[in-house]
PDB file of C-alpha atoms in Angstrom:
ATOM      1  CA  MET W   1      19.734  -4.993  14.303  1.00 88.00           C
ATOM      2  CA  LYS W   2      22.026  -6.678  11.141  1.00 92.00           C
ATOM      3  CA  ILE W   3      21.753  -9.704   9.470  1.00 95.00           C
ATOM      4  CA  THR W   4      24.764 -10.925   7.845  1.00 92.00           C
ATOM      5  CA  SER W   5      23.835 -14.691   6.825  1.00 94.00           C
ATOM      6  CA  SER W   6      21.928 -15.554   4.098  1.00 91.00           C
ATOM      7  CA  THR W   7      20.832 -18.801   5.834  1.00 94.00           C
ATOM      8  CA  ASN W   8      19.224 -16.654   8.664  1.00 96.00           C
ATOM      9  CA  PRO W   9      15.770 -17.659   9.476  1.00 95.00           C
ATOM     10  CA  ARG W  10      14.300 -14.456   8.487  1.00 95.00           C
ATOM     11  CA  ILE W  11      15.969 -14.452   5.094  1.00 96.00           C
ATOM     12  CA  LYS W  12      14.634 -17.942   4.470  1.00 95.00           C
ATOM     13  CA  GLU W  13      11.358 -16.858   4.924  1.00 95.00           C
ATOM     14  CA  LEU W  14      11.673 -14.179   2.986  1.00 94.00           C
ATOM     15  CA  VAL W  15      12.768 -16.028   0.204  1.00 94.00           C
ATOM     16  CA  LYS W  16       9.562 -18.170   0.347  1.00 95.00           C
ATOM     17  CA  LEU W  17       7.267 -15.140  -0.066  1.00 94.00           C
ATOM     18  CA  ARG W  18       8.548 -15.138  -3.802  1.00 90.00           C
ATOM     19  CA  GLU W  19       6.511 -17.787  -4.154  1.00 92.00           C
ATOM     20  CA  ALA W  20       2.662 -17.020  -4.703  1.00 91.00           C
ATOM     21  CA  LYS W  21       1.749 -20.286  -2.425  1.00 93.00           C
ATOM     22  CA  ALA W  22       3.588 -19.103   0.154  1.00 94.00           C
ATOM     23  CA  ARG W  23       2.296 -15.633   0.248  1.00 94.00           C
ATOM     24  CA  ARG W  24      -1.420 -17.020   0.041  1.00 91.00           C
ATOM     25  CA  GLU W  25      -0.302 -19.137   3.074  1.00 94.00           C
ATOM     26  CA  ARG W  26       1.028 -16.312   5.285  1.00 94.00           C
ATOM     27  CA  GLY W  27      -0.859 -13.353   4.295  1.00 93.00           C
ATOM     28  CA  LEU W  28       2.101 -11.646   3.573  1.00 96.00           C
ATOM     29  CA  THR W  29       4.098 -10.082   0.503  1.00 96.00           C
ATOM     30  CA  ILE W  30       7.141  -8.327  -0.258  1.00 95.00           C
ATOM     31  CA  VAL W  31       7.490  -4.807  -1.237  1.00 95.00           C
ATOM     32  CA  ASP W  32      10.493  -3.536  -2.620  1.00 92.00           C
ATOM     33  CA  GLY W  33      11.847  -0.192  -3.554  1.00 90.00           C
ATOM     34  CA  ILE W  34      11.807   3.102  -2.047  1.00 88.00           C
ATOM     35  CA  ARG W  35       9.034   4.721  -3.286  1.00 89.00           C
ATOM     36  CA  GLU W  36       6.848   1.683  -2.977  1.00 92.00           C
ATOM     37  CA  VAL W  37       7.603   1.139   0.679  1.00 92.00           C
ATOM     38  CA  SER W  38       6.972   4.730   1.251  1.00 90.00           C
ATOM     39  CA  ARG W  39       4.193   4.699   0.037  1.00 91.00           C
ATOM     40  CA  ALA W  40       2.949   1.386   1.775  1.00 93.00           C
ATOM     41  CA  VAL W  41       3.653   3.468   4.884  1.00 91.00           C
ATOM     42  CA  GLU W  42       2.210   6.637   4.356  1.00 90.00           C
ATOM     43  CA  ALA W  43      -1.160   5.142   3.295  1.00 91.00           C
ATOM     44  CA  GLY W  44      -0.853   2.791   6.788  1.00 90.00           C
ATOM     45  CA  ALA W  45      -0.493  -0.140   5.397  1.00 91.00           C
ATOM     46  CA  ALA W  46       0.378  -3.368   7.928  1.00 94.00           C
ATOM     47  CA  VAL W  47       4.134  -3.344   7.566  1.00 95.00           C
ATOM     48  CA  LYS W  48       5.651  -6.338   9.681  1.00 96.00           C
ATOM     49  CA  GLU W  49       9.717  -6.068   8.794  1.00 96.00           C
ATOM     50  CA  LEU W  50      11.973  -3.652   7.026  1.00 96.00           C
ATOM     51  CA  TYR W  51      15.220  -4.751   5.268  1.00 96.00           C
ATOM     52  CA  VAL W  52      17.839  -1.902   4.406  1.00 93.00           C
ATOM     53  CA  CYS W  53      20.787  -2.195   2.767  1.00 92.00           C
ATOM     54  CA  PRO W  54      23.115   1.216   3.127  1.00 88.00           C
ATOM     55  CA  GLU W  55      25.333  -0.165   0.230  1.00 88.00           C
ATOM     56  CA  LEU W  56      22.394   0.166  -2.497  1.00 87.00           C
ATOM     57  CA  TYR W  57      20.525   2.896  -1.309  1.00 82.00           C
ATOM     58  CA  GLU W  58      23.184   5.369  -0.711  1.00 73.00           C
ATOM     59  CA  GLY W  59      22.555   8.200  -3.482  1.00 62.00           C
ATOM     60  CA  GLN W  60      19.102   7.053  -4.046  1.00 60.00           C
ATOM     61  CA  GLY W  61      17.152   9.400  -2.060  1.00 55.00           C
ATOM     62  CA  GLN W  62      18.553   8.420   1.269  1.00 54.00           C
ATOM     63  CA  GLY W  63      16.747  11.287   2.877  1.00 58.00           C
ATOM     64  CA  ASN W  64      13.550   9.375   2.018  1.00 78.00           C
ATOM     65  CA  VAL W  65      14.985   6.051   3.448  1.00 84.00           C
ATOM     66  CA  ALA W  66      15.815   8.007   6.572  1.00 85.00           C
ATOM     67  CA  GLU W  67      12.098   9.180   6.953  1.00 86.00           C
ATOM     68  CA  VAL W  68      10.494   6.041   6.319  1.00 87.00           C
ATOM     69  CA  ILE W  69      12.960   3.858   9.000  1.00 87.00           C
ATOM     70  CA  THR W  70      12.004   6.762  11.198  1.00 89.00           C
ATOM     71  CA  LYS W  71       8.257   5.935  10.875  1.00 87.00           C
ATOM     72  CA  VAL W  72       8.553   2.457  10.972  1.00 89.00           C
ATOM     73  CA  SER W  73      10.700   2.211  13.899  1.00 88.00           C
ATOM     74  CA  SER W  74       8.170   4.472  15.861  1.00 88.00           C
ATOM     75  CA  ARG W  75       5.245   2.237  14.603  1.00 88.00           C
ATOM     76  CA  LYS W  76       7.687  -0.773  16.850  1.00 90.00           C
ATOM     77  CA  ILE W  77       8.188  -2.236  13.189  1.00 92.00           C
ATOM     78  CA  PRO W  78      11.744  -4.242  13.380  1.00 95.00           C
ATOM     79  CA  VAL W  79      14.523  -2.969  10.959  1.00 95.00           C
ATOM     80  CA  TYR W  80      17.212  -5.052  10.055  1.00 96.00           C
ATOM     81  CA  ASP W  81      20.556  -4.136   8.101  1.00 95.00           C
ATOM     82  CA  ILE W  82      21.053  -6.844   5.369  1.00 95.00           C
ATOM     83  CA  SER W  83      24.162  -6.814   2.961  1.00 93.00           C
ATOM     84  CA  SER W  84      24.150  -6.330  -0.765  1.00 91.00           C
ATOM     85  CA  GLU W  85      24.794  -9.708  -1.478  1.00 92.00           C
ATOM     86  CA  ILE W  86      21.630 -10.963   0.648  1.00 94.00           C
ATOM     87  CA  PHE W  87      19.308  -8.083  -0.617  1.00 93.00           C
ATOM     88  CA  GLN W  88      19.851  -9.373  -4.164  1.00 89.00           C
ATOM     89  CA  LYS W  89      18.717 -12.573  -3.317  1.00 90.00           C
ATOM     90  CA  VAL W  90      15.244 -11.345  -1.753  1.00 91.00           C
ATOM     91  CA  ALA W  91      15.068  -8.428  -3.713  1.00 88.00           C
ATOM     92  CA  PHE W  92      12.721  -8.539  -7.342  1.00 81.00           C
ATOM     93  CA  GLY W  93      13.700  -7.373 -10.478  1.00 70.00           C
ATOM     94  CA  GLU W  94      17.368  -5.361 -11.823  1.00 71.00           C
ATOM     95  CA  ARG W  95      15.925  -2.125  -9.671  1.00 70.00           C
ATOM     96  CA  ALA W  96      17.173  -2.873  -6.188  1.00 77.00           C
ATOM     97  CA  GLU W  97      17.262   0.188  -4.142  1.00 86.00           C
ATOM     98  CA  GLY W  98      18.002  -1.503  -0.845  1.00 90.00           C
ATOM     99  CA  VAL W  99      15.031  -1.038   0.886  1.00 92.00           C
ATOM    100  CA  LEU W 100      12.427  -3.904   1.274  1.00 95.00           C
ATOM    101  CA  ALA W 101       9.232  -4.439   3.809  1.00 96.00           C
ATOM    102  CA  VAL W 102       7.282  -7.297   4.551  1.00 97.00           C
ATOM    103  CA  CYS W 103       3.335  -6.366   4.556  1.00 96.00           C
ATOM    104  CA  GLN W 104       0.192  -7.962   5.403  1.00 94.00           C
ATOM    105  CA  PRO W 105      -1.932  -6.819   2.654  1.00 90.00           C
ATOM    106  CA  LYS W 106      -5.485  -5.670   2.853  1.00 88.00           C
ATOM    107  CA  LEU W 107      -8.047  -5.682   0.303  1.00 90.00           C
ATOM    108  CA  SER W 108     -11.443  -3.125   0.297  1.00 93.00           C
ATOM    109  CA  THR W 109     -14.693  -4.757   0.209  1.00 96.00           C
ATOM    110  CA  LEU W 110     -17.629  -3.400  -1.919  1.00 96.00           C
ATOM    111  CA  GLY W 111     -18.688  -2.194   1.375  1.00 94.00           C
ATOM    112  CA  ASP W 112     -15.956   0.441   1.813  1.00 94.00           C
ATOM    113  CA  ILE W 113     -16.326   2.166  -1.384  1.00 93.00           C
ATOM    114  CA  LYS W 114     -17.716   5.451  -0.689  1.00 84.00           C
ATOM    115  CA  LYS W 115     -21.119   5.974  -2.434  1.00 81.00           C
ATOM    116  CA  LYS W 116     -20.567   9.319  -3.776  1.00 85.00           C
ATOM    117  CA  LYS W 117     -22.006  11.204  -6.642  1.00 87.00           C
ATOM    118  CA  ASP W 118     -20.358  11.061  -9.948  1.00 93.00           C
ATOM    119  CA  CYS W 119     -18.264   8.598  -9.087  1.00 96.00           C
ATOM    120  CA  LEU W 120     -15.545   6.775 -11.619  1.00 97.00           C
ATOM    121  CA  LEU W 121     -15.101   3.170 -11.120  1.00 98.00           C
ATOM    122  CA  MET W 122     -12.598   0.943 -13.092  1.00 98.00           C
ATOM    123  CA  ILE W 123     -13.155  -2.948 -13.267  1.00 98.00           C
ATOM    124  CA  VAL W 124     -10.494  -5.531 -14.787  1.00 97.00           C
ATOM    125  CA  GLU W 125     -11.365  -8.777 -15.869  1.00 96.00           C
ATOM    126  CA  ALA W 126      -8.498 -11.773 -16.344  1.00 90.00           C
ATOM    127  CA  VAL W 127      -5.688  -8.699 -16.470  1.00 89.00           C
ATOM    128  CA  GLU W 128      -3.231 -11.113 -14.617  1.00 79.00           C
ATOM    129  CA  LYS W 129       0.072  -9.741 -16.331  1.00 89.00           C
ATOM    130  CA  PRO W 130       1.889  -7.497 -13.280  1.00 91.00           C
ATOM    131  CA  GLY W 131       2.682  -4.964 -15.576  1.00 93.00           C
ATOM    132  CA  ASN W 132      -0.618  -4.344 -16.693  1.00 94.00           C
ATOM    133  CA  LEU W 133      -2.139  -4.319 -13.798  1.00 95.00           C
ATOM    134  CA  GLY W 134       0.295  -2.261 -12.245  1.00 96.00           C
ATOM    135  CA  ALA W 135       0.189  -0.010 -15.130  1.00 97.00           C
ATOM    136  CA  ILE W 136      -3.631   0.419 -14.510  1.00 97.00           C
ATOM    137  CA  LEU W 137      -3.377   1.279 -10.723  1.00 97.00           C
ATOM    138  CA  ARG W 138      -0.786   4.208 -11.654  1.00 97.00           C
ATOM    139  CA  THR W 139      -3.707   5.352 -13.958  1.00 98.00           C
ATOM    140  CA  CYS W 140      -6.614   5.129 -11.560  1.00 98.00           C
ATOM    141  CA  ASP W 141      -4.163   6.920  -8.794  1.00 97.00           C
ATOM    142  CA  ALA W 142      -3.296   9.734 -11.580  1.00 97.00           C
ATOM    143  CA  ALA W 143      -6.568  10.287 -13.126  1.00 98.00           C
ATOM    144  CA  GLY W 144      -8.356  10.028  -9.357  1.00 97.00           C
ATOM    145  CA  VAL W 145     -10.497   6.570 -10.086  1.00 97.00           C
ATOM    146  CA  ASP W 146     -12.542   6.201  -6.764  1.00 97.00           C
ATOM    147  CA  ALA W 147     -11.649   2.204  -6.821  1.00 97.00           C
ATOM    148  CA  LEU W 148     -10.458  -0.824  -9.054  1.00 98.00           C
ATOM    149  CA  LEU W 149     -12.514  -3.639  -8.878  1.00 98.00           C
ATOM    150  CA  VAL W 150     -10.806  -6.911  -9.736  1.00 97.00           C
ATOM    151  CA  SER W 151     -13.917  -9.322 -11.102  1.00 96.00           C
ATOM    152  CA  GLY W 152     -12.714 -13.019  -9.998  1.00 92.00           C
ATOM    153  CA  HIS W 153     -10.350 -14.276  -7.682  1.00 89.00           C
ATOM    154  CA  SER W 154      -7.546 -15.329 -10.237  1.00 85.00           C
ATOM    155  CA  THR W 155      -5.503 -12.381  -9.922  1.00 88.00           C
ATOM    156  CA  ASP W 156      -2.529 -11.831  -7.701  1.00 90.00           C
ATOM    157  CA  ILE W 157      -2.947  -8.342  -6.745  1.00 93.00           C
ATOM    158  CA  PHE W 158      -0.259  -8.397  -4.767  1.00 93.00           C
ATOM    159  CA  ASN W 159       1.973 -10.065  -6.446  1.00 94.00           C
ATOM    160  CA  PRO W 160       5.297  -8.212  -5.742  1.00 93.00           C
ATOM    161  CA  ASN W 161       5.906  -7.274  -9.480  1.00 92.00           C
ATOM    162  CA  VAL W 162       2.502  -5.621  -9.531  1.00 95.00           C
ATOM    163  CA  ILE W 163       3.208  -3.328  -6.428  1.00 95.00           C
ATOM    164  CA  ARG W 164       6.467  -2.602  -8.345  1.00 92.00           C
ATOM    165  CA  ALA W 165       4.746  -2.130 -11.588  1.00 93.00           C
ATOM    166  CA  SER W 166       2.070   0.078  -9.486  1.00 95.00           C
ATOM    167  CA  LEU W 167       5.045   2.428  -7.878  1.00 93.00           C
ATOM    168  CA  GLY W 168       3.233   1.951  -5.006  1.00 94.00           C
ATOM    169  CA  THR W 169      -0.067   3.202  -5.784  1.00 95.00           C
ATOM    170  CA  VAL W 170      -1.613  -0.252  -5.211  1.00 96.00           C
ATOM    171  CA  PHE W 171      -1.536   1.192  -1.623  1.00 94.00           C
ATOM    172  CA  THR W 172      -3.318   4.699  -2.558  1.00 93.00           C
ATOM    173  CA  VAL W 173      -5.997   2.925  -4.762  1.00 96.00           C
ATOM    174  CA  PRO W 174      -9.013   1.394  -3.128  1.00 95.00           C
ATOM    175  CA  VAL W 175      -8.866  -2.148  -4.841  1.00 96.00           C
ATOM    176  CA  VAL W 176     -11.894  -4.666  -4.359  1.00 97.00           C
ATOM    177  CA  GLN W 177     -11.331  -8.652  -5.239  1.00 96.00           C
ATOM    178  CA  ALA W 178     -15.007  -9.867  -5.839  1.00 97.00           C
ATOM    179  CA  ASP W 179     -17.396 -12.253  -7.609  1.00 97.00           C
ATOM    180  CA  PRO W 180     -18.789 -10.474 -10.738  1.00 97.00           C
ATOM    181  CA  LYS W 181     -22.017 -11.179  -9.974  1.00 97.00           C
ATOM    182  CA  ASP W 182     -21.320  -9.662  -6.628  1.00 98.00           C
ATOM    183  CA  ILE W 183     -20.051  -6.440  -8.472  1.00 98.00           C
ATOM    184  CA  VAL W 184     -22.859  -5.953 -10.981  1.00 98.00           C
ATOM    185  CA  THR W 185     -25.361  -6.181  -7.985  1.00 97.00           C
ATOM    186  CA  PHE W 186     -23.468  -3.347  -5.932  1.00 97.00           C
ATOM    187  CA  LEU W 187     -23.428  -1.480  -9.780  1.00 97.00           C
ATOM    188  CA  LYS W 188     -26.965  -1.582 -10.448  1.00 96.00           C
ATOM    189  CA  LYS W 189     -28.000  -0.996  -6.562  1.00 95.00           C
ATOM    190  CA  ASN W 190     -25.938   2.077  -6.796  1.00 95.00           C
ATOM    191  CA  GLN W 191     -27.091   3.262 -10.216  1.00 96.00           C
ATOM    192  CA  VAL W 192     -23.362   3.150 -11.559  1.00 97.00           C
ATOM    193  CA  LYS W 193     -23.670   2.441 -15.101  1.00 97.00           C
ATOM    194  CA  ILE W 194     -21.316   0.248 -16.721  1.00 98.00           C
ATOM    195  CA  PHE W 195     -19.050   1.109 -20.084  1.00 98.00           C
ATOM    196  CA  ALA W 196     -17.283  -2.034 -21.459  1.00 98.00           C
ATOM    197  CA  THR W 197     -14.583  -1.778 -24.067  1.00 97.00           C
ATOM    198  CA  THR W 198     -14.537  -3.923 -26.711  1.00 95.00           C
ATOM    199  CA  PRO W 199     -13.661  -3.979 -30.374  1.00 92.00           C
ATOM    200  CA  ASP W 200     -16.978  -5.323 -31.321  1.00 91.00           C
ATOM    201  CA  THR W 201     -19.184  -2.062 -31.558  1.00 94.00           C
ATOM    202  CA  SER W 202     -19.419   0.809 -33.363  1.00 94.00           C
ATOM    203  CA  LYS W 203     -19.681   3.347 -30.784  1.00 96.00           C
ATOM    204  CA  ILE W 204     -16.802   5.332 -30.474  1.00 97.00           C
ATOM    205  CA  TYR W 205     -15.825   5.663 -26.624  1.00 98.00           C
ATOM    206  CA  THR W 206     -15.400   9.759 -26.991  1.00 97.00           C
ATOM    207  CA  LYS W 207     -18.989   9.785 -28.700  1.00 97.00           C
ATOM    208  CA  SER W 208     -20.506   8.351 -24.950  1.00 97.00           C
ATOM    209  CA  ASP W 209     -21.279   9.937 -21.884  1.00 98.00           C
ATOM    210  CA  LEU W 210     -18.695   9.026 -19.470  1.00 98.00           C
ATOM    211  CA  ARG W 211     -20.385  11.762 -16.807  1.00 97.00           C
ATOM    212  CA  GLY W 212     -22.356  10.749 -13.469  1.00 96.00           C
ATOM    213  CA  SER W 213     -21.472   7.446 -11.747  1.00 97.00           C
ATOM    214  CA  VAL W 214     -19.745   5.432 -14.080  1.00 98.00           C
ATOM    215  CA  ALA W 215     -17.563   2.063 -13.995  1.00 98.00           C
ATOM    216  CA  ILE W 216     -15.402   1.441 -17.304  1.00 98.00           C
ATOM    217  CA  ILE W 217     -14.362  -2.280 -17.423  1.00 98.00           C
ATOM    218  CA  VAL W 218     -11.529  -3.578 -19.554  1.00 97.00           C
ATOM    219  CA  GLY W 219     -10.613  -7.341 -20.148  1.00 94.00           C
ATOM    220  CA  SER W 220      -7.346  -8.998 -21.789  1.00 86.00           C
ATOM    221  CA  GLU W 221      -6.047  -8.326 -24.866  1.00 77.00           C
ATOM    222  CA  LYS W 222      -6.091 -12.269 -25.506  1.00 80.00           C
ATOM    223  CA  GLU W 223      -9.538 -13.177 -24.545  1.00 84.00           C
ATOM    224  CA  GLY W 224     -11.005  -9.587 -24.237  1.00 88.00           C
ATOM    225  CA  LEU W 225     -14.386  -9.178 -21.985  1.00 94.00           C
ATOM    226  CA  SER W 226     -16.261 -12.333 -20.912  1.00 95.00           C
ATOM    227  CA  GLY W 227     -20.019 -13.087 -22.191  1.00 96.00           C
ATOM    228  CA  PHE W 228     -20.830 -12.082 -18.566  1.00 97.00           C
ATOM    229  CA  TRP W 229     -19.306  -8.597 -18.738  1.00 97.00           C
ATOM    230  CA  LEU W 230     -20.769  -7.488 -22.336  1.00 97.00           C
ATOM    231  CA  ASP W 231     -24.362  -9.147 -21.149  1.00 97.00           C
ATOM    232  CA  HIS W 232     -24.300  -6.599 -18.335  1.00 97.00           C
ATOM    233  CA  ALA W 233     -22.798  -3.686 -19.630  1.00 98.00           C
ATOM    234  CA  ASP W 234     -25.131  -0.516 -20.249  1.00 98.00           C
ATOM    235  CA  VAL W 235     -23.060   0.467 -23.317  1.00 98.00           C
ATOM    236  CA  LYS W 236     -20.355  -1.220 -25.215  1.00 98.00           C
ATOM    237  CA  ILE W 237     -17.675   1.110 -26.607  1.00 98.00           C
ATOM    238  CA  SER W 238     -14.478   0.832 -28.326  1.00 96.00           C
ATOM    239  CA  ILE W 239     -11.138   2.892 -29.447  1.00 96.00           C
ATOM    240  CA  PRO W 240     -10.693   3.383 -32.987  1.00 94.00           C
ATOM    241  CA  MET W 241      -7.919   0.991 -34.450  1.00 90.00           C
ATOM    242  CA  LYS W 242      -6.651   2.085 -37.860  1.00 88.00           C
ATOM    243  CA  GLY W 243      -3.609  -0.117 -38.315  1.00 89.00           C
ATOM    244  CA  LYS W 244      -3.394  -3.995 -38.139  1.00 83.00           C
ATOM    245  CA  ALA W 245      -3.700  -4.492 -34.487  1.00 82.00           C
ATOM    246  CA  ASP W 246      -7.005  -5.704 -33.425  1.00 76.00           C
ATOM    247  CA  SER W 247      -6.851  -4.685 -29.849  1.00 79.00           C
ATOM    248  CA  LEU W 248      -5.072  -2.364 -27.388  1.00 88.00           C
ATOM    249  CA  ASN W 249      -2.876  -3.161 -24.225  1.00 92.00           C
ATOM    250  CA  ALA W 250      -5.405  -3.355 -21.468  1.00 94.00           C
ATOM    251  CA  ALA W 251      -3.362  -0.260 -19.682  1.00 96.00           C
ATOM    252  CA  VAL W 252      -3.465   1.548 -22.696  1.00 96.00           C
ATOM    253  CA  THR W 253      -7.352   1.073 -23.104  1.00 96.00           C
ATOM    254  CA  ALA W 254      -8.026   1.901 -19.781  1.00 97.00           C
ATOM    255  CA  ALA W 255      -6.218   4.994 -19.777  1.00 98.00           C
ATOM    256  CA  VAL W 256      -7.416   6.307 -22.666  1.00 98.00           C
ATOM    257  CA  VAL W 257     -10.976   6.030 -21.534  1.00 98.00           C
ATOM    258  CA  ALA W 258     -10.546   7.008 -17.913  1.00 98.00           C
ATOM    259  CA  TYR W 259      -9.072  10.360 -19.195  1.00 98.00           C
ATOM    260  CA  GLU W 260     -11.564  11.305 -21.503  1.00 98.00           C
ATOM    261  CA  ALA W 261     -14.415  10.398 -18.499  1.00 98.00           C
ATOM    262  CA  VAL W 262     -12.096  13.135 -16.612  1.00 98.00           C
ATOM    263  CA  ARG W 263     -12.064  15.526 -19.537  1.00 98.00           C
ATOM    264  CA  GLN W 264     -15.852  15.369 -19.889  1.00 98.00           C
ATOM    265  CA  ARG W 265     -15.923  15.699 -16.136  1.00 95.00           C
ATOM    266  CA  THR W 266     -14.006  18.872 -16.404  1.00 92.00           C
TER     267      THR W 266
END
């Protein structure tokens, strides 16, 4: 099916989904990019519509696009062909690849986390910048982290910019958003040791035993971790800072400590 007018009702709805309020009200989000849409489809995400622009995706992994279109069409999901002008109106960022899907995102719950021996969990608190959250998701995917737990409900996990920054790994890593008290109860019940990253401790992360069932928690660069998480942590760990800066980017902190845990387990 082809859409040629930017005043088409479907295009108007797509534009509305650029706003967080509309995404919350409709329970939908936009997935923009060939890899991102591919991973959403492969993960079995609830794709509602697919929009493609041949003018843009030709020469950018066209075979992958054809595969995505085939998979989506086989699920009886409508596919719409739109012009580059319309696509630029609804796409996010400058990397317009000509493939965009409307999805109904689904978060995991604490009960969905598989209770396995030596699990590795990542917790984020007050990490709201899409680039940081997306980068943390990519680290979780690459390092084999079993789940990402988001403390509190202020973070817009399925912001299209988070999806883009994560390269679609938001669909490959189980993500749970829950009240911090519920997360702590879950961790204690399952004997998961909580490691809080903070500059206010002399214990270096490489000197800590990150084997076994472990949850690593990182906070924002501006505020760090709240008193709640510092109080409930089993161990406080730090990354050495040799320069003038007094904190690291949250995504960098998450990657450094996660891969130390991976190193110790290999």
